[in-house]
């Protein structure tokens, strides 16, 4: 939540423009408002520009500068107003602060600062940081003033402070992501919540760890341990991410690009994690209990994993991470917790993982982003390698994570090589199937559903979490109320909701429950439901259908991809922005 960007030593002296460009790449993290602060080349005061709403094609009129910080906001404390937009300043106007996270004790800090004469102009928790640093600066150098202020903050936070006097930046991290970009050639440094923001300039990075800080001034960068306040050595990492990964490459939206990339990302995932997959399998074979956890799409992925594992004779539990705590008491040293997260920074998932770790569990993380908190907390890491997923709505990370769970489930029965072949074959089949003809069919379907306000999605067994993910795609991108149910649940109440013409999506595979699902479709049809079959076969129960590849247990991939595409085109047709759905942020780093 919230995107942070900073540049020091901008070679073109266009730090504000560089920051604006970086923020545009981070807008998926929050788009309630945006703002930039610079120390101009000329003059001795900070200049700040802020606006509510999306950055879109915004331009900046800020003056030439070498150093700037900027922010895109996902509002937590205080409404969406110019005053609440970041950066925030102190009473002297010599400091500018941007922040990602929540200062849980901000009320108490604010009252104390007000009693010392500080004047507040926003309703945010962030503004206390500016005044705290101002207060500390009366007693100590800028760097220490920031570190000391950070000590006082309770909560998960990443903070960047720009100081006019020293023309430098100090940033601290605890719980919220922060990555440093290093462009040695030009002596330029960047800070961002996520790598794609500066990938255009450098892929040499250092992921700040929790309780680490960085200070950057012209030509100088230092990393500090915030516990000891001592400088520490650090080893930057060179990522194999390419610039195209962070560009739309001719697609109108990242979501569409990412949907169409899936055949490549699934194929890549199939081969990159043999060693960690073996490690997890060996724990399972040694009798470790299996718990899967995640939020949103990742939780549906976890549920599908549960069905995959059951096929292989492995019992597992799935907890949506936000509801995991009552059950963590059942986790012990003989449990492996498989945590699934695109970002590796989702607060609820991290809380569940930390609690499980306290209880001695082994943590296996299936993640997409690199350098995340979850990676660091884990004993085994499976980076799925789908590349940066920029659209807020998850697509390619989901299919890559699901492929990984499939491989895990099969390796425990000694069928890893066979499973790799199946996943690769699936990716090739998806490539051929996801052609113009399919896209046109889905576009036409979306047009016929454009005025729909309610839809239902049913599935059974693997297609039940498939239905949940399908429905989430429709909800997130088109704002249609799409309700997923297991086919078995219908008769127990839900069927009252069906009226003449209600769109009912029926997800199915050529599996042992196919006929039951079709019977449920018949029951919906008998009540007037308009049945849209999503499956590898035709049925007279369907009023219309989209055919998906017949891939055994992997059929669910195609079924969900139809939901991704349909959600995308419905969103476009209904005037929504599929890359940045309202009220959502890509990485939910608050509880
Ligand atoms: O980064 P994570 O995978 O942990 O994120 C979890 C959810 O917030 C995420 O899947 C969310 O549901 C997306 N909007 C799904 O499209």
Coordinates of C-alpha atoms and ligand atoms in Angstrom, one line a residue:
X1 CA 0.0 0.0 0.0
X2 CA 1.4 3.4 -1.0
X3 CA 4.3 3.7 -3.4
X4 CA 7.5 5.4 -2.5
X5 CA 10.2 6.7 -4.9
X6 CA 13.3 8.8 -4.4
X7 CA 16.3 9.7 -6.6
X8 CA 19.6 11.3 -5.5
X9 CA 22.0 12.7 -8.0
X10 CA 19.7 12.8 -11.0
X11 CA 22.2 13.1 -13.9
X12 CA 19.8 15.3 -16.0
X13 CA 19.0 17.4 -12.9
X14 CA 15.4 16.5 -13.5
X15 CA 14.8 14.7 -10.3
X16 CA 11.1 15.7 -10.1
X17 CA 10.5 14.2 -13.6
X18 CA 12.4 11.0 -12.8
X19 CA 10.3 10.7 -9.6
X20 CA 7.1 11.3 -11.5
X21 CA 8.1 8.6 -14.0
X22 CA 8.9 6.2 -11.1
X23 CA 5.6 7.0 -9.3
X24 CA 3.7 6.1 -12.5
X25 CA 5.3 2.6 -12.3
X26 CA 4.2 2.4 -8.6
X27 CA 0.7 3.6 -9.0
X28 CA -0.7 0.1 -8.6
X29 CA 0.2 0.5 -4.9
X30 CA -2.2 3.3 -4.3
X31 CA -3.9 5.9 -6.4
X32 CA -5.8 8.2 -4.1
X33 CA -3.3 11.0 -4.5
X34 CA 0.3 11.6 -5.4
X35 CA 3.0 14.2 -4.5
X36 CA 6.7 15.1 -5.0
X37 CA 9.2 17.1 -3.0
X38 CA 12.5 18.5 -4.4
X39 CA 15.4 20.5 -3.3
X40 CA 15.8 22.9 -6.3
X41 CA 19.2 23.6 -7.7
X42 CA 18.5 27.3 -7.1
X43 CA 17.0 28.6 -3.9
X44 CA 17.1 27.4 -0.4
X45 CA 13.7 25.9 0.3
X46 CA 12.0 22.6 -0.5
X47 CA 9.3 22.7 -3.2
X48 CA 6.4 20.4 -2.8
X49 CA 3.6 19.5 -5.3
X50 CA 0.6 17.3 -4.5
X51 CA -2.6 16.3 -6.2
X52 CA -5.5 14.0 -5.4
X53 CA -6.5 11.3 -7.9
X54 CA -4.5 9.1 -10.3
X55 CA -1.2 10.3 -11.8
X56 CA -2.3 9.3 -15.3
X57 CA -0.6 11.5 -17.7
X58 CA 0.4 14.1 -15.1
X59 CA 3.3 16.5 -15.7
X60 CA 5.3 18.3 -13.1
X61 CA 6.3 21.9 -13.0
X62 CA 8.7 21.5 -10.2
X63 CA 12.1 23.2 -10.7
X64 CA 15.4 21.5 -11.8
X65 CA 17.0 19.4 -9.0
X66 CA 19.3 16.6 -8.2
X67 CA 17.3 15.1 -5.4
X68 CA 13.6 14.4 -5.0
X69 CA 11.2 12.1 -3.2
X70 CA 7.6 11.1 -4.2
X71 CA 4.6 9.1 -3.1
X72 CA 1.4 7.6 -4.4
X73 CA -1.1 7.2 -1.6
X74 CA -3.6 4.5 -0.6
X75 CA -5.4 6.4 2.1
X76 CA -5.5 5.0 5.6
X77 CA -5.6 7.9 8.0
X78 CA -7.4 11.0 6.8
X79 CA -9.6 11.4 3.6
X80 CA -8.4 11.8 0.1
X81 CA -7.4 15.5 0.1
X82 CA -4.5 17.6 -1.0
X83 CA -3.6 18.3 2.6
X84 CA -3.4 14.6 3.4
X85 CA -1.4 13.7 0.3
X86 CA 2.3 13.1 0.9
X87 CA 5.0 14.5 1.2
X88 CA 4.4 16.0 4.5
X89 CA 6.5 18.8 6.0
X90 CA 7.5 20.0 9.4
X91 CA 7.0 23.5 10.9
X92 CA 10.2 24.8 9.4
X93 CA 9.5 23.5 5.9
X94 CA 13.0 22.1 5.8
X95 CA 11.9 18.5 5.9
X96 CA 9.7 16.4 3.6
X97 CA 8.5 13.0 4.6
X98 CA 6.9 10.1 2.6
X99 CA 5.6 7.0 4.3
X100 CA 4.2 3.6 3.7
X101 CA 2.5 1.8 6.6
X102 CA 0.6 2.9 9.7
X103 CA 2.0 4.7 12.7
X104 CA -0.2 3.0 15.3
X105 CA 0.7 5.3 18.1
X106 CA 0.5 8.5 16.1
X107 CA -2.3 10.1 18.2
X108 CA -0.1 10.0 21.3
X109 CA 2.9 11.4 19.5
X110 CA 0.8 14.1 17.9
X111 CA -0.6 15.3 21.2
X112 CA 2.9 15.5 22.7
X113 CA 4.2 17.4 19.7
X114 CA 1.3 19.8 19.8
X115 CA 2.0 20.5 23.4
X116 CA 5.5 21.4 22.3
X117 CA 4.1 24.0 19.8
X118 CA 4.1 22.0 16.6
X119 CA 1.4 22.9 14.1
X120 CA -0.3 20.1 12.1
X121 CA -2.0 20.7 8.7
X122 CA -3.2 17.2 7.9
X123 CA -5.1 14.3 9.4
X124 CA -2.5 11.7 8.6
X125 CA -0.4 9.6 10.9
X126 CA 2.6 10.4 8.6
X127 CA 2.8 14.1 9.5
X128 CA 4.0 13.2 13.1
X129 CA 7.2 11.8 11.6
X130 CA 8.1 15.2 10.0
X131 CA 7.6 17.0 13.3
X132 CA 9.3 14.3 15.3
X133 CA 12.4 14.6 13.1
X134 CA 12.2 18.4 13.4
X135 CA 12.2 18.1 17.1
X136 CA 15.1 15.7 17.2
X137 CA 17.1 17.8 14.8
X138 CA 17.3 20.5 17.4
X139 CA 19.5 18.0 19.4
X140 CA 21.4 15.9 16.9
X141 CA 22.4 15.5 13.2
X142 CA 19.8 14.8 10.6
X143 CA 20.6 11.1 10.2
X144 CA 20.3 10.4 14.0
X145 CA 17.2 12.6 14.2
X146 CA 15.5 10.3 11.6
X147 CA 16.7 7.1 13.3
X148 CA 15.7 8.3 16.7
X149 CA 12.2 9.3 15.4
X150 CA 11.8 5.9 13.8
X151 CA 12.5 4.2 17.1
X152 CA 9.4 5.8 18.5
X153 CA 7.0 4.6 15.8
X154 CA 4.9 1.5 16.5
X155 CA 3.6 -0.5 13.5
X156 CA 4.9 -1.6 10.1
X157 CA 6.5 1.3 8.4
X158 CA 8.8 2.5 5.7
X159 CA 9.8 6.1 5.9
X160 CA 11.8 8.4 3.7
X161 CA 12.9 11.9 4.8
X162 CA 14.4 14.6 2.6
X163 CA 16.5 17.2 4.5
X164 CA 17.1 20.6 3.0
X165 CA 20.1 21.4 5.1
X166 CA 22.2 18.4 4.3
X167 CA 20.6 17.8 0.8
X168 CA 20.3 14.2 1.7
X169 CA 17.8 11.5 2.3
X170 CA 17.4 9.0 5.1
X171 CA 15.1 6.1 5.0
X172 CA 14.2 3.4 7.6
X173 CA 12.3 0.2 7.1
X174 CA 10.4 -2.0 9.5
X175 CA 7.7 -4.2 8.0
X176 CA 7.0 -2.3 4.8
X177 CA 9.1 -2.8 1.7
X178 CA 12.0 -0.6 0.5
X179 CA 14.6 -1.3 -2.1
X180 CA 17.6 0.7 -3.0
X181 CA 18.6 1.0 -6.7
X182 CA 22.3 1.6 -7.4
X183 CA 23.5 3.0 -10.7
X184 CA 27.3 3.1 -10.2
X185 CA 28.0 4.4 -13.7
X186 CA 26.2 7.6 -13.2
X187 CA 26.6 7.8 -9.4
X188 CA 22.8 7.8 -9.1
X189 CA 20.8 6.2 -6.4
X190 CA 17.1 5.3 -6.1
X191 CA 14.8 4.2 -3.4
X192 CA 11.4 2.6 -4.2
X193 CA 8.8 0.3 -2.8
X194 CA 9.3 -2.0 -5.7
X195 CA 12.0 -2.6 -8.3
X196 CA 10.0 -1.8 -11.5
X197 CA 10.0 1.9 -10.5
X198 CA 13.7 2.3 -11.3
X199 CA 14.3 -0.8 -13.5
X200 CA 14.7 1.6 -16.5
X201 CA 17.9 2.9 -14.8
X202 CA 19.4 -0.1 -13.0
X203 CA 18.8 -3.6 -12.0
X204 CA 21.5 -3.5 -9.2
X205 CA 19.5 -3.5 -6.0
X206 CA 19.7 -3.9 -2.3
X207 CA 16.5 -4.9 -0.5
X208 CA 16.5 -3.2 2.9
X209 CA 15.8 -5.6 5.7
X210 CA 13.6 -4.9 8.6
X211 CA 15.3 -2.5 11.1
X212 CA 17.7 -1.3 8.5
X213 CA 18.2 2.2 7.2
X214 CA 19.9 3.9 4.3
X215 CA 21.3 7.4 4.0
X216 CA 22.0 8.8 0.6
X217 CA 23.7 12.1 -0.3
X218 CA 25.5 13.2 -3.4
X219 CA 27.8 10.4 -4.3
X220 CA 27.5 8.5 -1.0
X221 CA 25.3 5.7 0.2
X222 CA 25.4 4.0 3.6
X223 CA 23.4 1.2 5.2
X224 CA 22.8 1.1 8.9
X225 CA 21.5 -1.4 11.5
X226 CA 18.7 0.4 13.3
X227 CA 19.2 -1.7 16.5
X228 CA 22.8 -0.7 17.0
X229 CA 22.8 2.5 14.8
X230 CA 26.0 1.2 13.3
X231 CA 26.9 1.3 9.7
X232 CA 27.0 -2.1 8.0
X233 CA 28.5 -3.5 4.8
X234 CA 26.0 -4.7 2.2
X235 CA 26.1 -6.7 -0.9
X236 CA 23.9 -5.5 -3.8
X237 CA 22.2 -8.0 -6.0
X238 CA 21.9 -7.9 -9.8
X239 CA 18.4 -9.0 -10.8
X240 CA 17.7 -10.7 -14.1
X241 CA 14.6 -8.6 -14.7
X242 CA 14.4 -6.9 -18.0
X243 CA 13.0 -3.5 -18.7
X244 CA 10.2 -5.0 -20.9
X245 CA 8.9 -6.8 -17.7
X246 CA 7.9 -3.4 -16.4
X247 CA 6.4 -2.1 -19.7
X248 CA 3.1 -2.7 -21.3
X249 CA 4.8 -3.7 -24.6
X250 CA 1.9 -2.6 -26.8
X251 CA -0.9 -3.9 -24.6
X252 CA -3.4 -1.3 -23.4
X253 CA -3.1 -2.5 -19.8
X254 CA -0.7 -4.5 -17.7
X255 CA -3.5 -6.9 -16.8
X256 CA -4.0 -8.0 -20.4
X257 CA -0.2 -8.3 -21.0
X258 CA 0.1 -10.4 -17.9
X259 CA -2.8 -12.6 -18.9
X260 CA -1.2 -13.3 -22.2
X261 CA 2.2 -13.9 -20.7
X262 CA 1.0 -16.8 -18.7
X263 CA 2.1 -19.6 -21.1
X264 CA 5.7 -18.3 -20.7
X265 CA 5.6 -17.8 -16.9
X266 CA 4.0 -21.2 -16.3
X267 CA 6.6 -22.9 -18.4
X268 CA 9.4 -21.0 -16.5
X269 CA 7.9 -21.9 -13.1
X270 CA 7.8 -25.5 -14.0
X271 CA 11.6 -25.8 -14.1
X272 CA 13.1 -23.2 -11.7
X273 CA 12.4 -24.7 -8.3
X274 CA 13.4 -28.3 -8.3
X275 CA 15.6 -28.2 -5.2
X276 CA 13.2 -26.3 -2.9
X277 CA 10.3 -28.4 -4.1
X278 CA 12.2 -31.6 -3.2
X279 CA 12.9 -30.0 0.2
X280 CA 9.2 -29.5 1.0
X281 CA 8.4 -32.9 -0.3
X282 CA 11.0 -34.5 2.0
X283 CA 9.4 -32.7 5.0
X284 CA 6.0 -34.0 3.9
X285 CA 7.4 -37.5 3.5
X286 CA 8.9 -37.2 7.0
X287 CA 5.3 -36.7 8.3
X288 CA 5.2 -32.9 8.7
X289 CA 1.6 -31.6 8.8
X290 CA 0.9 -29.3 6.0
X291 CA -0.8 -25.9 6.4
X292 CA -1.4 -23.6 3.5
X293 CA -2.1 -19.9 3.9
X294 CA -2.5 -16.7 1.9
X295 CA -4.9 -13.9 1.2
X296 CA -7.3 -13.1 -1.7
X297 CA -6.2 -14.9 -4.8
X298 CA -3.3 -16.5 -2.9
X299 CA -5.9 -18.1 -0.5
X300 CA -7.8 -19.6 -3.5
X301 CA -4.5 -20.9 -4.8
X302 CA -3.9 -22.4 -1.4
X303 CA -7.3 -24.1 -1.5
X304 CA -6.6 -25.6 -4.9
X305 CA -3.3 -26.8 -3.4
X306 CA -5.3 -28.6 -0.8
X307 CA -7.2 -30.5 -3.5
X308 CA -3.9 -31.3 -5.4
X309 CA -2.3 -32.6 -2.2
X310 CA -5.4 -34.7 -1.3
X311 CA -5.1 -36.3 -4.8
X312 CA -1.6 -37.4 -3.7
X313 CA -2.9 -38.7 -0.4
X314 CA -1.6 -35.8 1.7
X315 CA -3.9 -34.1 4.2
X316 CA -3.6 -30.4 4.6
X317 CA -5.3 -27.4 6.2
X318 CA -5.9 -24.1 4.5
X319 CA -6.4 -20.8 6.4
X320 CA -7.0 -17.5 4.9
X321 CA -4.1 -15.7 6.7
X322 CA -6.5 -13.0 8.1
X323 CA -8.3 -15.8 10.0
X324 CA -5.3 -18.0 10.8
X325 CA -4.5 -17.0 14.4
X326 CA -7.2 -19.0 16.2
X327 CA -5.7 -22.1 14.6
X328 CA -2.0 -21.4 14.9
X329 CA -2.1 -23.2 18.3
X330 CA -2.3 -26.4 16.3
X331 CA 0.9 -25.6 14.5
X332 CA 4.1 -27.1 16.0
X333 CA 7.7 -28.1 15.1
X334 CA 6.4 -30.9 12.9
X335 CA 4.4 -28.5 10.7
X336 CA 5.4 -27.1 7.3
X337 CA 3.5 -23.9 6.5
X338 CA 3.3 -23.1 2.8
X339 CA 2.7 -19.4 2.6
X340 CA 1.6 -18.1 -0.8
X341 CA 2.0 -14.5 -1.7
X342 CA 2.8 -12.6 -4.9
X343 CA 4.3 -9.7 -3.0
X344 CA 5.7 -11.5 0.0
X345 CA 4.6 -8.3 1.9
X346 CA 1.0 -8.9 2.7
X347 CA 0.6 -8.0 6.4
X348 CA -2.0 -10.7 7.3
X349 CA 0.1 -13.4 5.7
X350 CA 3.2 -12.2 7.4
X351 CA 1.4 -12.2 10.8
X352 CA 0.3 -15.8 10.3
X353 CA 3.8 -16.8 9.2
X354 CA 5.5 -15.1 12.2
X355 CA 3.1 -16.8 14.6
X356 CA 3.7 -20.2 12.9
X357 CA 7.4 -19.6 13.1
X358 CA 7.2 -18.8 16.8
X359 CA 5.6 -22.2 17.3
X360 CA 8.5 -23.9 15.6
X361 CA 7.0 -24.6 12.2
X362 CA 9.1 -24.7 9.0
X363 CA 8.0 -22.0 6.6
X364 CA 8.0 -22.5 2.8
X365 CA 7.2 -19.4 0.8
X366 CA 5.8 -19.4 -2.7
X367 CA 6.4 -15.9 -3.8
X368 CA 6.8 -13.9 -7.0
X369 CA 8.4 -10.5 -6.0
X370 CA 12.0 -10.8 -4.8
X371 CA 13.7 -9.7 -1.6
X372 CA 10.4 -9.7 0.4
X373 CA 9.9 -10.0 4.1
X374 CA 8.3 -13.4 3.6
X375 CA 11.4 -14.6 1.7
X376 CA 13.5 -13.7 4.7
X377 CA 11.2 -15.3 7.2
X378 CA 11.2 -18.6 5.3
X379 CA 13.2 -21.8 5.6
X380 CA 12.5 -22.7 2.0
X381 CA 11.7 -20.2 -0.8
X382 CA 10.1 -20.9 -4.1
X383 CA 10.4 -17.8 -6.2
X384 CA 8.0 -18.5 -9.0
X385 CA 9.8 -16.2 -11.4
X386 CA 6.7 -14.8 -13.2
X387 CA 8.5 -11.4 -13.3
X388 CA 7.0 -8.1 -12.0
X389 CA 3.2 -8.3 -11.8
X390 CA 2.1 -4.7 -12.1
X391 CA -1.7 -4.9 -12.5
X392 CA -3.3 -4.8 -9.1
X393 CA -5.4 -7.8 -10.2
X394 CA -3.3 -10.9 -9.9
X395 CA -3.2 -13.2 -12.9
X396 CA 0.2 -14.6 -13.9
X397 CA 1.5 -14.8 -10.3
X398 CA -1.5 -16.9 -9.5
X399 CA -1.0 -19.5 -12.3
X400 CA 2.7 -19.7 -11.5
X401 CA 2.0 -20.3 -7.8
X402 CA -0.6 -22.8 -8.6
X403 CA 1.8 -24.7 -10.9
X404 CA 4.3 -24.8 -8.1
X405 CA 1.7 -26.3 -5.7
X406 CA 0.8 -28.9 -8.4
X407 CA 4.5 -29.9 -8.6
X408 CA 4.8 -30.1 -4.8
X409 CA 1.8 -32.4 -4.7
X410 CA 3.2 -34.7 -7.3
X411 CA 6.8 -34.8 -6.1
X412 CA 5.6 -36.5 -2.9
X413 CA 4.4 -39.4 -4.9
X414 CA 7.7 -39.6 -6.9
X415 CA 6.2 -38.1 -10.0
X416 CA 8.1 -34.8 -10.3
X417 CA 9.4 -35.3 -13.8
X418 CA 6.1 -36.4 -15.1
X419 CA 4.4 -33.4 -13.4
X420 CA 7.0 -31.0 -14.9
X421 CA 6.1 -32.4 -18.3
X422 CA 2.4 -32.0 -17.6
X423 CA 2.8 -28.4 -16.5
X424 CA 5.0 -27.6 -19.6
X425 CA 2.4 -29.3 -21.8
X426 CA -0.3 -27.3 -20.2
X427 CA 1.6 -24.0 -20.9
X428 CA 1.9 -24.9 -24.6
X429 CA -1.8 -25.8 -24.8
X430 CA -2.7 -22.5 -23.1
X431 CA -0.5 -20.7 -25.7
X432 CA -2.4 -22.2 -28.6
X433 CA -5.8 -22.0 -27.0
X434 CA -5.5 -18.3 -25.9
X435 CA -5.8 -17.1 -29.5
X436 CA -7.7 -14.3 -31.2
X437 CA -10.8 -16.4 -31.7
X438 CA -11.0 -17.1 -27.9
X439 CA -10.5 -13.5 -27.1
X440 CA -13.2 -12.4 -29.5
X441 CA -15.6 -14.9 -28.0
X442 CA -14.9 -13.7 -24.5
X443 CA -15.2 -10.0 -25.6
X444 CA -18.6 -10.8 -27.1
X445 CA -19.7 -12.5 -23.9
X446 CA -18.6 -9.5 -22.0
X447 CA -20.7 -7.2 -24.2
X448 CA -23.8 -9.3 -23.5
X449 CA -23.1 -9.1 -19.7
X450 CA -22.2 -5.4 -19.6
X451 CA -25.3 -4.4 -17.6
X452 CA -25.3 -7.3 -15.2
X453 CA -25.2 -6.4 -11.6
X454 CA -25.2 -10.0 -10.1
X455 CA -23.7 -13.2 -11.3
X456 CA -23.1 -16.6 -9.7
X457 CA -20.2 -18.9 -10.3
X458 CA -20.3 -22.6 -9.3
X459 CA -17.8 -25.3 -9.4
X460 CA -17.0 -28.5 -7.4
X461 CA -13.7 -29.9 -6.0
X462 CA -10.8 -28.2 -7.8
X463 CA -13.3 -26.0 -9.6
X464 CA -14.7 -24.7 -6.4
X465 CA -11.6 -22.5 -5.5
X466 CA -11.5 -22.1 -9.3
X467 CA -15.0 -20.5 -9.1
X468 CA -13.9 -18.3 -6.2
X469 CA -10.9 -17.0 -8.2
X470 CA -13.1 -16.6 -11.3
X471 CA -15.6 -14.6 -9.3
X472 CA -12.9 -12.5 -7.7
X473 CA -11.6 -11.5 -11.1
X474 CA -15.1 -10.3 -12.1
X475 CA -15.6 -8.4 -8.9
X476 CA -12.2 -6.7 -8.9
X477 CA -12.1 -5.6 -12.4
X478 CA -15.8 -5.0 -13.4
X479 CA -17.4 -4.4 -9.9
X480 CA -20.1 -6.9 -10.8
X481 CA -21.3 -8.7 -7.7
X482 CA -20.2 -12.2 -8.6
X483 CA -20.8 -14.8 -6.0
X484 CA -19.0 -18.1 -6.0
X485 CA -20.5 -21.3 -4.6
X486 CA -19.6 -24.9 -4.5
X487 CA -22.2 -26.7 -6.6
X488 CA -23.1 -28.8 -3.6
X489 CA -24.2 -25.7 -1.6
X490 CA -26.8 -24.5 -4.1
X491 CA -29.8 -26.4 -2.8
X492 CA -29.0 -25.4 0.8
X493 CA -30.1 -21.8 0.3
X494 CA -28.3 -20.0 -2.5
X495 CA -30.7 -21.1 -5.2
X496 CA -33.3 -18.5 -3.9
X497 CA -31.1 -15.9 -5.5
X498 CA -31.6 -17.2 -9.0
X499 CA -34.1 -15.3 -11.1
X500 CA -35.0 -15.3 -14.8
X501 CA -31.9 -14.4 -16.8
X502 CA -29.4 -14.4 -13.8
X503 CA -26.0 -15.2 -15.3
X504 CA -24.7 -18.4 -13.8
X505 CA -21.1 -19.5 -14.7
X506 CA -20.6 -23.2 -14.4
X507 CA -16.9 -24.3 -14.1
X508 CA -16.3 -27.9 -14.7
X509 CA -13.7 -30.4 -15.8
X510 CA -13.8 -33.9 -17.2
X511 CA -13.6 -35.4 -13.7
X512 CA -15.5 -37.6 -11.3
X513 CA -17.9 -34.8 -10.3
X514 CA -18.7 -33.5 -13.8
X515 CA -22.2 -35.0 -13.8
X516 CA -23.0 -33.6 -10.4
X517 CA -22.0 -30.1 -11.5
X518 CA -24.1 -30.5 -14.6
X519 CA -27.1 -31.5 -12.4
X520 CA -26.5 -28.3 -10.5
X521 CA -26.5 -26.4 -13.7
X522 CA -29.8 -28.0 -14.6
X523 CA -31.3 -26.9 -11.3
X524 CA -30.1 -23.3 -11.9
X525 CA -31.5 -23.5 -15.4
X526 CA -34.9 -24.8 -14.2
X527 CA -35.1 -21.6 -12.0
X528 CA -34.4 -19.3 -15.0
X529 CA -30.7 -19.0 -14.7
X530 CA -28.7 -18.3 -17.9
X531 CA -26.1 -21.0 -17.9
X532 CA -22.6 -20.2 -19.2
X533 CA -20.5 -23.3 -19.2
X534 CA -16.7 -22.9 -18.8
X535 CA -15.3 -26.4 -19.4
X536 CA -13.6 -28.6 -22.0
X537 CA -16.9 -30.1 -23.1
X538 CA -20.4 -29.0 -24.3
X539 CA -23.6 -29.8 -22.5
X540 CA -27.2 -29.3 -23.3
X541 CA -27.5 -27.6 -19.9
X542 CA -25.4 -24.7 -21.2
X543 CA -27.1 -21.7 -22.8
X544 CA -23.7 -20.7 -24.1
X545 CA -20.2 -21.8 -23.3
X546 CA -16.4 -21.1 -23.5
X547 CA -14.4 -24.2 -24.2
X548 CA -11.2 -24.7 -22.2
X549 CA -8.4 -27.2 -22.7
X550 CA -9.0 -30.7 -21.4
X551 CA -6.0 -31.2 -19.0
X552 CA -7.2 -33.4 -16.2
X553 CA -6.6 -31.7 -12.9
X554 CA -4.9 -28.8 -14.7
X555 CA -8.2 -27.9 -16.5
X556 CA -8.8 -25.5 -13.7
X557 CA -6.1 -23.2 -15.1
X558 CA -8.0 -22.6 -18.4
X559 CA -11.2 -22.2 -16.5
X560 CA -9.8 -19.5 -14.3
X561 CA -8.0 -17.8 -17.3
X562 CA -11.5 -17.3 -18.9
X563 CA -12.5 -15.5 -15.7
X564 CA -9.4 -13.3 -16.0
X565 CA -10.1 -12.3 -19.6
X566 CA -13.8 -11.9 -19.0
X567 CA -13.2 -9.7 -15.9
X568 CA -10.7 -7.6 -18.0
X569 CA -13.2 -7.0 -20.9
X570 CA -16.1 -6.4 -18.6
X571 CA -14.0 -3.9 -16.7
X572 CA -13.1 -2.1 -19.8
X573 CA -16.7 -2.1 -21.1
X574 CA -17.9 -0.7 -17.8
X575 CA -15.4 2.1 -17.7
X576 CA -13.2 0.7 -15.0
X577 CA -9.4 0.6 -15.0
X578 CA -8.4 -3.1 -14.8
X579 CA -4.9 -2.2 -13.7
X580 CA -6.1 0.0 -10.9
X581 CA -9.5 -1.1 -9.6
X582 CA -11.1 1.4 -7.2
X583 CA -10.3 1.1 -3.5
X584 CA -7.6 -1.6 -4.0
X585 CA -3.9 -1.6 -3.7
X586 CA -1.5 -4.2 -5.1
X587 CA 0.3 -5.0 -1.9
X588 CA -1.8 -4.9 1.3
X589 CA 0.9 -4.1 3.9
X590 CA -1.6 -3.1 6.6
X591 CA -3.7 -5.3 8.8
Ligands
LIG1 O1 0.8 -10.2 -2.6 P1 -0.2 -11.2 -2.2 O2 -0.3 -12.4 -3.1 O3 0.0 -11.7 -0.7 O4 -1.6 -10.5 -2.2 C1 -2.7 -11.2 -1.7 C2 -4.0 -10.5 -2.1 O5 -4.1 -9.2 -1.6 C3 -4.2 -10.5 -3.6 O6 -4.2 -11.7 -4.2 C4 -5.5 -9.8 -4.0 O7 -6.6 -10.6 -3.7 C5 -5.5 -9.4 -5.5 N1 -6.2 -8.2 -5.6 C6 -6.0 -10.5 -6.3 O8 -6.2 -10.1 -7.6

